[in-house]
XYZ file of C-alpha atoms in Angstrom:
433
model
C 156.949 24.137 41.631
C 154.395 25.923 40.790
C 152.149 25.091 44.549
C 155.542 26.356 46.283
C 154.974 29.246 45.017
C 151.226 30.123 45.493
C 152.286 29.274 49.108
C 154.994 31.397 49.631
C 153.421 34.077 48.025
C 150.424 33.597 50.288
C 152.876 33.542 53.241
C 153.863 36.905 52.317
C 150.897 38.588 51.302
C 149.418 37.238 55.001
C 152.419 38.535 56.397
C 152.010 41.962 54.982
C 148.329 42.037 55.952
C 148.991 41.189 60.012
C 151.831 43.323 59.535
C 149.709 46.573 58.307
C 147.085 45.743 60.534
C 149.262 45.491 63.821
C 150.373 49.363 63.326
C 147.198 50.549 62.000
C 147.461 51.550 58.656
C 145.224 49.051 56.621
C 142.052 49.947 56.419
C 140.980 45.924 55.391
C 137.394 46.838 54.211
C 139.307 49.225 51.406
C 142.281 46.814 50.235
C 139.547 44.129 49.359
C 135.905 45.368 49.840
C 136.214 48.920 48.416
C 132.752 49.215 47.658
C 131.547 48.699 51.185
C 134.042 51.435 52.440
C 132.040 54.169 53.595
C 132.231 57.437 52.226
C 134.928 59.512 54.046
C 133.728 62.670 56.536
C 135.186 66.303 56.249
C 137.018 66.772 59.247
C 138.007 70.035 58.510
C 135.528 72.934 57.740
C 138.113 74.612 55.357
C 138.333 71.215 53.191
C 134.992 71.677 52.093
C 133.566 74.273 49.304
C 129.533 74.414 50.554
C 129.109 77.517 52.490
C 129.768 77.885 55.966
C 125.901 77.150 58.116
C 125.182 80.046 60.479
C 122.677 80.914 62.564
C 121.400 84.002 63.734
C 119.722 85.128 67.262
C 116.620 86.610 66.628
C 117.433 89.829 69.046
C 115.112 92.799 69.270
C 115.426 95.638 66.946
C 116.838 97.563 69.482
C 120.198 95.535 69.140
C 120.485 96.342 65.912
C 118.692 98.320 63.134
C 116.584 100.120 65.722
C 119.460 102.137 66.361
C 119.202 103.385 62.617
C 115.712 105.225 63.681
C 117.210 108.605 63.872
C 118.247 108.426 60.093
C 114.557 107.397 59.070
C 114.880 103.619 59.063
C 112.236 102.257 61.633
C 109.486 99.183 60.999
C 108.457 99.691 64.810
C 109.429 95.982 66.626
C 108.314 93.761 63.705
C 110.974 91.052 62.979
C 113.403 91.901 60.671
C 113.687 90.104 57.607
C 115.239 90.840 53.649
C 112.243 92.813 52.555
C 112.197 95.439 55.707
C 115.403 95.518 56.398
C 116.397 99.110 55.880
C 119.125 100.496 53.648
C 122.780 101.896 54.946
C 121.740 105.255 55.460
C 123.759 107.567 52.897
C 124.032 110.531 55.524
C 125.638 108.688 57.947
C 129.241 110.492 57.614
C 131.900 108.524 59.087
C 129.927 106.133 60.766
C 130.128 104.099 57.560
C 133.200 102.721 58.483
C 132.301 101.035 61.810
C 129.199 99.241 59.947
C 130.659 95.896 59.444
C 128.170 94.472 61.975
C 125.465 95.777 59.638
C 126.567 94.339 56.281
C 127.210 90.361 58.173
C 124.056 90.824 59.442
C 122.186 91.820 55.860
C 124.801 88.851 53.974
C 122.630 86.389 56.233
C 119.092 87.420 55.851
C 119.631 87.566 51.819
C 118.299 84.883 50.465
C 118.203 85.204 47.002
C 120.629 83.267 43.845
C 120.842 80.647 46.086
C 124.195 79.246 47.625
C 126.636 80.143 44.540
C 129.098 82.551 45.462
C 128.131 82.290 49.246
C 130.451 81.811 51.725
C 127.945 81.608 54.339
C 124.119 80.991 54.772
C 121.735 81.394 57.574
C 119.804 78.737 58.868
C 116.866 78.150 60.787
C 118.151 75.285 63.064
C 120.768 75.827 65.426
C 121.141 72.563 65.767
C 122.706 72.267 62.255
C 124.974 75.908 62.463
C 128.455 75.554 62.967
C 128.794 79.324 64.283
C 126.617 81.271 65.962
C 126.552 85.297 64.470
C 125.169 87.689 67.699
C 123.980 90.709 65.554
C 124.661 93.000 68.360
C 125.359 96.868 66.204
C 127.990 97.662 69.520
C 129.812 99.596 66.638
C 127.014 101.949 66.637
C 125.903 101.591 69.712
C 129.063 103.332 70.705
C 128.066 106.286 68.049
C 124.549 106.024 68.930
C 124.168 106.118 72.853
C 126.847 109.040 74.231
C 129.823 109.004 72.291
C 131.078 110.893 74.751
C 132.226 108.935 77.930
C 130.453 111.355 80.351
C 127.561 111.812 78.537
C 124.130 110.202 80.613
C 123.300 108.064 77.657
C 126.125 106.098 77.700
C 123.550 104.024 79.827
C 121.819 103.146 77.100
C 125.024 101.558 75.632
C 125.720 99.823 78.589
C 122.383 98.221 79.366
C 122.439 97.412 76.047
C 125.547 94.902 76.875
C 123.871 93.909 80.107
C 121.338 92.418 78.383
C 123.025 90.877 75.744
C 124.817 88.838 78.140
C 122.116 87.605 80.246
C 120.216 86.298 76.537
C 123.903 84.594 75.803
C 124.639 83.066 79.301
C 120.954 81.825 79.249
C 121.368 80.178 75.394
C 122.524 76.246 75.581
C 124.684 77.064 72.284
C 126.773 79.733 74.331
C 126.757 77.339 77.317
C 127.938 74.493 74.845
C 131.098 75.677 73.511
C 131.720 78.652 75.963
C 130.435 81.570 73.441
C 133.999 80.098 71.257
C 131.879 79.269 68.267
C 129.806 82.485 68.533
C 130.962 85.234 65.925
C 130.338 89.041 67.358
C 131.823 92.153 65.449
C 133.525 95.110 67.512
C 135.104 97.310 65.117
C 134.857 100.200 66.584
C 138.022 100.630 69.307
C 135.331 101.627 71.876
C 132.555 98.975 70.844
C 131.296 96.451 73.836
C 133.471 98.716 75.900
C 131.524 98.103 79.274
C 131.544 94.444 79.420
C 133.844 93.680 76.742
C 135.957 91.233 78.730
C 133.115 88.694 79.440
C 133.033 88.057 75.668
C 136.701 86.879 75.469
C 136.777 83.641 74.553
C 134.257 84.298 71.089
C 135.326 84.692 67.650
C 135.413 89.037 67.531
C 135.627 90.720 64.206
C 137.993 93.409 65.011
C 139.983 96.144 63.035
C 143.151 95.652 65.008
C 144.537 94.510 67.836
C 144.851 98.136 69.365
C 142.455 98.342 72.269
C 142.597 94.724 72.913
C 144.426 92.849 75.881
C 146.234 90.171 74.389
C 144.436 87.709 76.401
C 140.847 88.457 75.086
C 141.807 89.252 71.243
C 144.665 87.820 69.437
C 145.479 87.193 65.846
C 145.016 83.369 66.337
C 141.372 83.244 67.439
C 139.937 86.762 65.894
C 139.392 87.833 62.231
C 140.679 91.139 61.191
C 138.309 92.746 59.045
C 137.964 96.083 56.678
C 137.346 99.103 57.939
C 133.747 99.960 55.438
C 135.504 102.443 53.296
C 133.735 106.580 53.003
C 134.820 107.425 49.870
C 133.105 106.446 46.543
C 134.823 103.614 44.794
C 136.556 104.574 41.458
C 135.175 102.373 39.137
C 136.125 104.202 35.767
C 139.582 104.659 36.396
C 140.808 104.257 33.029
C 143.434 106.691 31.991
C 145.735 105.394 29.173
C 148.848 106.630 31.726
C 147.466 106.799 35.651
C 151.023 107.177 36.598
C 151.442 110.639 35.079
C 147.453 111.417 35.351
C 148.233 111.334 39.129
C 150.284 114.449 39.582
C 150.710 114.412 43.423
C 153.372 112.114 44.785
C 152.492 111.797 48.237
C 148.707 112.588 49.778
C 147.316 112.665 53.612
C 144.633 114.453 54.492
C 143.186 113.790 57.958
C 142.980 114.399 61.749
C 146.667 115.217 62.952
C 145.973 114.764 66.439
C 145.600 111.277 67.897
C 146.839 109.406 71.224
C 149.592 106.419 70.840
C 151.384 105.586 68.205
C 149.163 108.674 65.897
C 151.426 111.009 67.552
C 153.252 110.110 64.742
C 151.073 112.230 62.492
C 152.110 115.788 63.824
C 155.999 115.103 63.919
C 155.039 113.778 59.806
C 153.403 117.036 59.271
C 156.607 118.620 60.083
C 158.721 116.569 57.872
C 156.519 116.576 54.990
C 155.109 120.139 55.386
C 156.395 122.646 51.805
C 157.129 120.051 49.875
C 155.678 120.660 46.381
C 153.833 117.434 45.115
C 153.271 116.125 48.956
C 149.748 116.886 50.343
C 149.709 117.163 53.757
C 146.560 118.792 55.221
C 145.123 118.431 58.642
C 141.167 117.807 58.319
C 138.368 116.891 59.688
C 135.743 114.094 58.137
C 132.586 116.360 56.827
C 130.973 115.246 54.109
C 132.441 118.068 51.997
C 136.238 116.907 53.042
C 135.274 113.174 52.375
C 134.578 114.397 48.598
C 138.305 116.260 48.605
C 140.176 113.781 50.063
C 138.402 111.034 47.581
C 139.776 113.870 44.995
C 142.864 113.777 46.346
C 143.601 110.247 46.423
C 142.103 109.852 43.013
C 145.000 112.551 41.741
C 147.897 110.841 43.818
C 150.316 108.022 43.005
C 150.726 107.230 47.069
C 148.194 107.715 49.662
C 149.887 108.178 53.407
C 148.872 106.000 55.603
C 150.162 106.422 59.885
C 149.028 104.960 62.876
C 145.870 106.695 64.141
C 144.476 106.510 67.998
C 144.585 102.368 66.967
C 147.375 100.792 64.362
C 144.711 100.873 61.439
C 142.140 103.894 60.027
C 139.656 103.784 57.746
C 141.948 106.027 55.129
C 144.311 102.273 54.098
C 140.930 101.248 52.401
C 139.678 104.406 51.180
C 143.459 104.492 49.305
C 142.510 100.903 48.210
C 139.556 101.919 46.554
C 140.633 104.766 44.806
C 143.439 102.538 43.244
C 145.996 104.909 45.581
C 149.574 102.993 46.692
C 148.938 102.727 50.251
C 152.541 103.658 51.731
C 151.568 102.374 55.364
C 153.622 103.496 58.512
C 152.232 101.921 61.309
C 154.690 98.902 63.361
C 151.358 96.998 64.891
C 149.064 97.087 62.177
C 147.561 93.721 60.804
C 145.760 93.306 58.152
C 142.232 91.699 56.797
C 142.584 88.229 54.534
C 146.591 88.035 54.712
C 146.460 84.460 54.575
C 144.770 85.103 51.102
C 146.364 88.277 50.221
C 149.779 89.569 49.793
C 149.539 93.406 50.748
C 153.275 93.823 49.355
C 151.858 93.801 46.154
C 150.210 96.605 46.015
C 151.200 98.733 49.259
C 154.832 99.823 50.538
C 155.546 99.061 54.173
C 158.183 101.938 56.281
C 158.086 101.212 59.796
C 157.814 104.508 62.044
C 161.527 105.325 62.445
C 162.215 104.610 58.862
C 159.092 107.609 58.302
C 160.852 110.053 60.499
C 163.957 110.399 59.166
C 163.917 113.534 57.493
C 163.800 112.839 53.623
C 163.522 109.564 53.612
C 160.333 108.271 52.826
C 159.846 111.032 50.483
C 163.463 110.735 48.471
C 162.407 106.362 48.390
C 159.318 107.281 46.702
C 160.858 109.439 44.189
C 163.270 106.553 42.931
C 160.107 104.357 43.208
C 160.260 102.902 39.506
C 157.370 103.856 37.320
C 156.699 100.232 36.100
C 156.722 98.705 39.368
C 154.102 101.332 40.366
C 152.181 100.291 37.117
C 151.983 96.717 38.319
C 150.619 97.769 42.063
C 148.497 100.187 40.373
C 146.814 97.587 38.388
C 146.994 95.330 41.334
C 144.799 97.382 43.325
C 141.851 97.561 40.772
C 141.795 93.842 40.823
C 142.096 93.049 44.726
C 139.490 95.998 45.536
C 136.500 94.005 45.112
C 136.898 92.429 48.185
C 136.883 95.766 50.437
C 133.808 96.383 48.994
C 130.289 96.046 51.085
C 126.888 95.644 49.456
C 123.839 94.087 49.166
C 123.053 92.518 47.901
C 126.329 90.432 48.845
C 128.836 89.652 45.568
C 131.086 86.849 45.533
C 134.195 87.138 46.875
C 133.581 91.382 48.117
C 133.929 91.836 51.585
C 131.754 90.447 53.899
C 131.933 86.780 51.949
C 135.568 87.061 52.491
C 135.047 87.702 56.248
C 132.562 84.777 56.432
C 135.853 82.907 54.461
C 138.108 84.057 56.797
C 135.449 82.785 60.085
C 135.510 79.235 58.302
C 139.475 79.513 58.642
C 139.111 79.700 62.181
C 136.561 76.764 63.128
C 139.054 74.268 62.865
C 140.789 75.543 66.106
C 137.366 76.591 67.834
C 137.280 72.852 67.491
C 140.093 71.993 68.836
C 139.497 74.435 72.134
C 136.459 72.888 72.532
C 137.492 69.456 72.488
C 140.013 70.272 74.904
C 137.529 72.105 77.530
C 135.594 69.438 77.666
C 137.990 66.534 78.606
C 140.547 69.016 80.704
C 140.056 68.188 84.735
C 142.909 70.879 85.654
C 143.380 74.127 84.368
C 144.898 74.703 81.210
C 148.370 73.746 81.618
C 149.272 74.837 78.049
C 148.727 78.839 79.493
C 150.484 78.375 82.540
C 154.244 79.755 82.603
C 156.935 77.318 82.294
């Protein structure tokens, strides 16, 4: 009895086995041998919590912080490292908020507490990086070299780009994955804006989507980062009742006339102009009018936010920091980290017609319900650490969340690799069908 059934179990349990391994789901080696298995690989850069490897060209200073020369920040053409690498100037206006490009680029050459907290660390071997960072300043380049189109020096800015992409075409790490796996920041809307094409297939850091073609930028490939806010942060705002400390219901202060969708901004002035607690003030951004408008929002339950020349503006993050309700009215705006960050709770969205019906916006933030504004309120002091840039870098402020945010999108620079390589026709997943 009992040797019937040893061999009818063992008919089964053989039966299961050539069963399991005809369709590929047994691994044998771990149903009997677990020991031997080998230990499984990460397949996805995401899975894992070490930081992401990067590695940095080693451009001239003329790429980068040589453009800072004219605010007193020059070490001549010796290589930059942590311990010359100059300080954010503090009388640089409003080109703070196009200086993304600097703060990646200081993240990397820090080198100090190690890798806790890091999202991302340089290295010295390229052969071990799994992106590439170009630290090209095109931001301010732009400011730097003829902001104005017809100005001469605007040469400057262009050679610039010229040679940047004769060192890329020439590197066998560009030529390896088609620049995909190379990371180069272009906040400003006119940065790289000679040559900016060539560099469509590489992972941009952009502010939006504004000046971009949909076939070189796109939401898919491209992080969205932060404009570097102007004002000061608010970092004692501790009134035992914000909500009636901020006696202004509605504050914009700013540059009324812009191209696109900022037209908005002079038909708002209209609607919003005489109303008692609504601030509506056309400006410009001088040092003394950064310090009012950081009063401003400081004194203000909602900060205004419209489409400028592009769907974003420095002013949604300068509202952040001063712990201001963004109410943001702008249809084509995206927004940094939303994968990790739910803007809903601490902003209020009105899409542009919604805005220009007369009393609208105004009469909805009225009714707005003092508790609910409590909870955004309190909201935006805790999600404001990660707009802020510094160095050295903190964890989880803003440039390790854009280095987060670049290990998000490896995973499908994979993928396009993978697929370039092994593709003998042209991409039939692009063609029309």
């Amino acid at each position: 009895m009992y040797g019937k059934a040893a061999i009818c179990l063992s008919f089964v349990i053989l039966f299961l086995i050539s069963c399991s391994i005809y369709v590929g789901t047994v691994d044998f080696r771990s149903y009997f041998f677990p020991l031997l298995q080998s230990p499984s690989v990460p397949r996805s850069f995401c899975a894992t919590h070490r930081p992401l490897r990067v590695y940095m060209y080693d451009l001239p200073r003329r790429f980068h912080v040589g453009m800072m020369a004219r605010w007193g920040s020059s070490e001549g053409e010796a290589p930059v490292t942590a311990e010359n690498f100059p300080p954010w100037p503090s009388n640089s206006g409003i080109k703070r908020q196009h200086s993304v490009e600097y703060w990646l680029m200081a993240s990397l050459l820090y080198g100090g507490d190690g890798e806790e907290g890091r999202e991302a660390i340089r290295v010295s071997d390229p052969e071990t990086a799994e992106a590439f960072f170009v630290p090209f300043f095109s931001s301010l380049s732009f400011n730097t070299h003829g902001h104005n189109m017809t100005d001469p020096e605007t040469e400057v800015d262009r050679r610039l780009q010229v040679e940047l992409l004769e060192f890329l075409h020439n590197s066998k790490y560009y030529q390896r994955s088609g620049g995909r796996d190379h990371v180069i920041p272009m906040t400003h809307p006119n940065a790289f804006r000679f040559l900016r094409q060539e560099l469509n297939a590489s992972l941009l850091i952009v502010v939006d989507f504004g000046r971009y073609p949909r076939n070189m930028s796109s939401l898919s490939k491209d992080v969205v980062a932060p404009y570097v806010h102007v004002v000061d942060s608010f970092t004692d705002d501790d009134s035992l009742d914000p909500y009636e400390y901020r006696n202004t219901l509605l504050f914009f202060r700013g540059n009324t006339v812009r191209k696109d969708q900022g037209k908005i901004r002079v038909k708002l002035a209209k609607i919003l102009s005489g109303i008692d607690d609504v601030h509506y003030e056309k400006s410009v951004a001088t040092p003394q009018n950064i310090i009012m408008s950081k009063e401003g929002m400081r004194s203000s339950k909602f900060c205004l936010h419209p489409a400028g020349d592009t769907p974003s503006s420095c002013r949604l993050f300068d509202a952040i920091v001063s712990h201001c309700v963004p109410v943001i009215v702008s249809d084509n705006i995206e927004l940094p980290y939303e994968d990790e960050i739910d803007y809903t709770e601490f902003s209020i969205f009105f899409s542009m017609k919604e805005a220009l019906e007369p009393g609208y916006l105004v009469n909805r933030l009225r009714q707005f319900p003092k508790d609910r504004w409590l909870e955004m309120w309190k909201r935006l002091k805790s999600v404001s650490r990660h707009f802020e840039f510094q160095y050295p870098p903190k964890k989880e402020d803003a440039v390790n969340m854009l280095w987060r945010q670049v290990k998000h999108k490896l995973p499908g620079v994979q993928l396009a690799v993978h697929r370039s390589r092994r593709l003998k026709v042209p991409d039939w997943w692009q063609q029309k069908r």
